mmCIF file of C-alpha atoms in Angstrom:
data_model
loop_
_atom_site.group_PDB
_atom_site.id
_atom_site.type_symbol
_atom_site.label_atom_id
_atom_site.label_comp_id
_atom_site.label_asym_id
_atom_site.label_seq_id
_atom_site.Cartn_x
_atom_site.Cartn_y
_atom_site.Cartn_z
ATOM 1 C CA MET A 29 79.754 109.970 117.190
ATOM 2 C CA ASN A 30 78.706 108.004 114.188
ATOM 3 C CA ARG A 31 80.253 109.796 111.262
ATOM 4 C CA VAL A 32 82.874 108.003 109.227
ATOM 5 C CA VAL A 33 85.446 110.028 107.365
ATOM 6 C CA GLN A 34 85.463 109.294 103.646
ATOM 7 C CA PHE A 35 89.056 109.531 102.477
ATOM 8 C CA ASP A 36 88.746 111.353 99.160
ATOM 9 C CA ARG A 37 90.891 114.336 98.111
ATOM 10 C CA ARG A 38 88.550 115.916 95.560
ATOM 11 C CA GLY A 39 87.857 119.565 96.240
ATOM 12 C CA GLY A 40 85.742 122.251 94.713
ATOM 13 C CA ALA A 41 82.987 121.519 92.225
ATOM 14 C CA GLY A 42 81.610 118.023 92.653
ATOM 15 C CA GLY A 43 83.935 117.181 95.554
ATOM 16 C CA ARG A 44 84.629 118.370 99.043
ATOM 17 C CA PRO A 45 84.158 122.062 99.673
ATOM 18 C CA LEU A 46 87.445 123.930 99.909
ATOM 19 C CA LEU A 47 88.650 124.963 103.358
ATOM 20 C CA GLY A 48 88.809 128.663 102.484
ATOM 21 C CA GLU A 49 85.297 128.586 101.028
ATOM 22 C CA ILE A 50 83.944 127.057 104.239
ATOM 23 C CA LEU A 51 85.689 129.673 106.383
ATOM 24 C CA VAL A 52 84.380 132.530 104.221
ATOM 25 C CA ARG A 53 80.856 131.093 104.214
ATOM 26 C CA ARG A 54 80.995 130.797 108.009
ATOM 27 C CA ARG A 55 82.225 134.395 108.181
ATOM 28 C CA ALA A 56 85.346 133.232 109.999
ATOM 29 C CA LEU A 57 87.561 134.678 107.243
ATOM 30 C CA GLU A 58 87.339 137.663 104.918
ATOM 31 C CA THR A 59 87.533 136.950 101.182
ATOM 32 C CA GLY A 60 90.453 139.355 100.767
ATOM 33 C CA ARG A 61 92.420 137.579 103.485
ATOM 34 C CA LEU A 62 91.749 134.236 101.815
ATOM 35 C CA SER A 63 93.105 135.572 98.514
ATOM 36 C CA GLU A 64 96.181 136.927 100.276
ATOM 37 C CA ALA A 65 96.759 133.636 102.125
ATOM 38 C CA LEU A 66 96.405 131.612 98.924
ATOM 39 C CA ALA A 67 98.954 133.870 97.229
ATOM 40 C CA ARG A 68 101.399 133.456 100.139
ATOM 41 C CA GLN A 69 100.868 129.741 100.649
ATOM 42 C CA PRO A 70 103.286 128.368 98.000
ATOM 43 C CA ASP A 71 106.208 130.384 99.379
ATOM 44 C CA SER A 72 105.322 129.712 103.001
ATOM 45 C CA GLY A 73 105.321 125.928 102.682
ATOM 46 C CA ARG A 74 102.466 125.869 105.209
ATOM 47 C CA ARG A 75 99.080 124.302 105.035
ATOM 48 C CA LEU A 76 96.374 126.914 104.424
ATOM 49 C CA GLY A 77 94.818 126.549 107.876
ATOM 50 C CA ALA A 78 98.185 126.898 109.628
ATOM 51 C CA LEU A 79 98.987 129.987 107.580
ATOM 52 C CA LEU A 80 95.635 131.591 108.409
ATOM 53 C CA VAL A 81 96.093 130.949 112.124
ATOM 54 C CA ALA A 82 99.720 132.171 112.097
ATOM 55 C CA GLN A 83 98.658 135.423 110.399
ATOM 56 C CA GLY A 84 95.812 135.860 112.898
ATOM 57 C CA TRP A 85 93.262 135.843 110.093
ATOM 58 C CA ALA A 86 91.311 132.842 111.432
ATOM 59 C CA SER A 87 91.233 131.116 114.796
ATOM 60 C CA GLY A 88 92.437 127.572 115.337
ATOM 61 C CA GLY A 89 88.932 126.600 116.366
ATOM 62 C CA ALA A 90 87.441 128.058 113.189
ATOM 63 C CA VAL A 91 89.966 126.202 111.035
ATOM 64 C CA ALA A 92 89.388 122.917 112.883
ATOM 65 C CA GLY A 93 85.617 123.339 112.594
ATOM 66 C CA ALA A 94 85.943 123.985 108.860
ATOM 67 C CA LEU A 95 88.190 120.922 108.453
ATOM 68 C CA ALA A 96 85.640 118.831 110.311
ATOM 69 C CA GLU A 97 82.906 120.035 107.966
ATOM 70 C CA GLN A 98 85.105 119.502 104.907
ATOM 71 C CA TRP A 99 85.837 115.888 105.860
ATOM 72 C CA GLY A 100 82.448 114.990 107.379
ATOM 73 C CA ALA A 101 83.999 114.489 110.806
ATOM 74 C CA GLU A 102 83.031 115.660 114.270
ATOM 75 C CA PHE A 103 84.633 118.758 115.799
ATOM 76 C CA VAL A 104 86.043 118.274 119.289
ATOM 77 C CA ASP A 105 87.125 120.891 121.802
ATOM 78 C CA LEU A 106 89.795 119.000 123.741
ATOM 79 C CA GLU A 107 89.663 121.568 126.531
ATOM 80 C CA THR A 108 86.101 120.563 127.396
ATOM 81 C CA GLU A 109 86.255 116.957 126.119
ATOM 82 C CA PRO A 110 89.813 115.753 126.778
ATOM 83 C CA VAL A 111 91.460 112.615 125.454
ATOM 84 C CA ASP A 112 90.800 109.445 127.483
ATOM 85 C CA GLY A 113 94.355 108.701 128.615
ATOM 86 C CA GLY A 114 93.477 105.049 129.225
ATOM 87 C CA LEU A 115 93.233 104.492 125.464
ATOM 88 C CA ILE A 116 96.779 105.647 124.735
ATOM 89 C CA ASP A 117 99.399 102.973 124.068
ATOM 90 C CA PRO A 118 102.881 104.387 124.884
ATOM 91 C CA GLU A 119 104.423 101.933 122.407
ATOM 92 C CA LEU A 120 102.594 103.765 119.611
ATOM 93 C CA ALA A 121 103.984 107.197 120.552
ATOM 94 C CA GLU A 122 106.001 107.563 117.344
ATOM 95 C CA ILE A 123 102.956 106.786 115.202
ATOM 96 C CA TYR A 124 100.773 109.208 117.182
ATOM 97 C CA LEU A 125 103.349 111.970 116.710
ATOM 98 C CA ALA A 126 104.149 111.216 113.068
ATOM 99 C CA HIS A 127 100.481 111.179 112.053
ATOM 100 C CA ARG A 128 99.174 113.741 114.588
ATOM 101 C CA ILE A 129 96.483 111.429 115.851
ATOM 102 C CA LEU A 130 95.430 110.170 119.295
ATOM 103 C CA PRO A 131 92.758 107.762 120.451
ATOM 104 C CA TRP A 132 90.143 110.040 121.975
ATOM 105 C CA ARG A 133 87.073 108.110 123.160
ATOM 106 C CA ARG A 134 85.327 104.767 122.739
ATOM 107 C CA PHE A 135 81.751 104.582 121.507
ATOM 108 C CA ALA A 136 79.945 101.285 121.084
ATOM 109 C CA GLY A 137 83.257 99.427 121.153
ATOM 110 C CA ASP A 138 84.891 101.578 118.475
ATOM 111 C CA THR A 139 87.781 103.917 119.187
ATOM 112 C CA VAL A 140 87.387 107.417 117.819
ATOM 113 C CA HIS A 141 90.686 109.119 117.056
ATOM 114 C CA VAL A 142 91.261 112.860 117.180
ATOM 115 C CA THR A 143 93.519 114.693 114.730
ATOM 116 C CA ASP A 144 94.102 118.065 113.128
ATOM 117 C CA ARG A 145 94.832 116.426 109.775
ATOM 118 C CA PRO A 146 91.788 114.431 108.739
ATOM 119 C CA GLU A 147 93.169 114.037 105.205
ATOM 120 C CA GLN A 148 95.914 111.838 106.682
ATOM 121 C CA ALA A 149 93.661 109.881 109.031
ATOM 122 C CA ALA A 150 93.411 106.775 106.817
ATOM 123 C CA ALA A 151 97.197 106.389 106.718
ATOM 124 C CA ALA A 152 97.419 106.983 110.446
ATOM 125 C CA LEU A 153 94.777 104.388 111.243
ATOM 126 C CA ALA A 154 96.420 101.913 108.865
ATOM 127 C CA ALA A 155 99.737 102.494 110.677
ATOM 128 C CA LEU A 156 97.918 101.710 113.909
ATOM 129 C CA GLY A 157 96.533 98.524 112.364
ATOM 130 C CA GLU A 158 92.968 99.822 112.424
ATOM 131 C CA ALA A 159 90.454 100.140 109.633
ATOM 132 C CA PRO A 160 89.276 103.655 108.751
ATOM 133 C CA ALA A 161 86.681 104.607 111.329
ATOM 134 C CA ALA A 162 85.273 107.649 113.026
ATOM 135 C CA VAL A 163 87.731 110.511 113.279
ATOM 136 C CA ALA A 164 87.228 113.758 115.153
ATOM 137 C CA VAL A 165 89.011 117.016 114.384
ATOM 138 C CA ALA A 166 90.457 119.287 117.067
ATOM 139 C CA PRO A 167 92.355 122.579 116.877
ATOM 140 C CA SER A 168 96.098 122.092 116.318
ATOM 141 C CA ARG A 169 97.054 123.927 119.503
ATOM 142 C CA GLN A 170 94.825 121.641 121.565
ATOM 143 C CA LEU A 171 96.129 118.528 119.829
ATOM 144 C CA ASP A 172 99.721 119.662 120.451
ATOM 145 C CA ALA A 173 98.930 120.008 124.151
ATOM 146 C CA ALA A 174 97.186 116.622 124.267
ATOM 147 C CA LEU A 175 100.105 114.924 122.504
ATOM 148 C CA GLY A 176 102.501 116.559 124.951
ATOM 149 C CA ARG A 177 100.513 115.389 127.971
ATOM 150 C CA ALA A 178 99.938 111.904 126.596
ATOM 151 C CA LEU A 179 103.470 111.170 125.484
#
């Protein structure tokens, strides 16, 4: 676990690949479904990945894997690699919930946090008083379960 998330919102040409493009390239989403989701997204008020999962057009794991690729982060399956409960500070519960982030593991003295929103990781880590560091991405459903167990 040595990747550091670079917090930069550029997408498309010259920037980060777009989530839908990654999913289509990985054959986790059909192009037609992506077009339909993008057309529905403004009215739905949902993030693209959440909309795709809710419609059953992409799995939560596929979306999380694509987010990890998009942000240069590691993908984590919390069912096989659960959160280390000893790293969780109950006094930070509101921050964990508000930013959808949990300390996951320690590597070489650094805490790696897991999230389903890597684009918000810098703000979350700043709220925790930590400098931007390694962030792992997990499927939303798994993160919800981990947050529920931890808090």
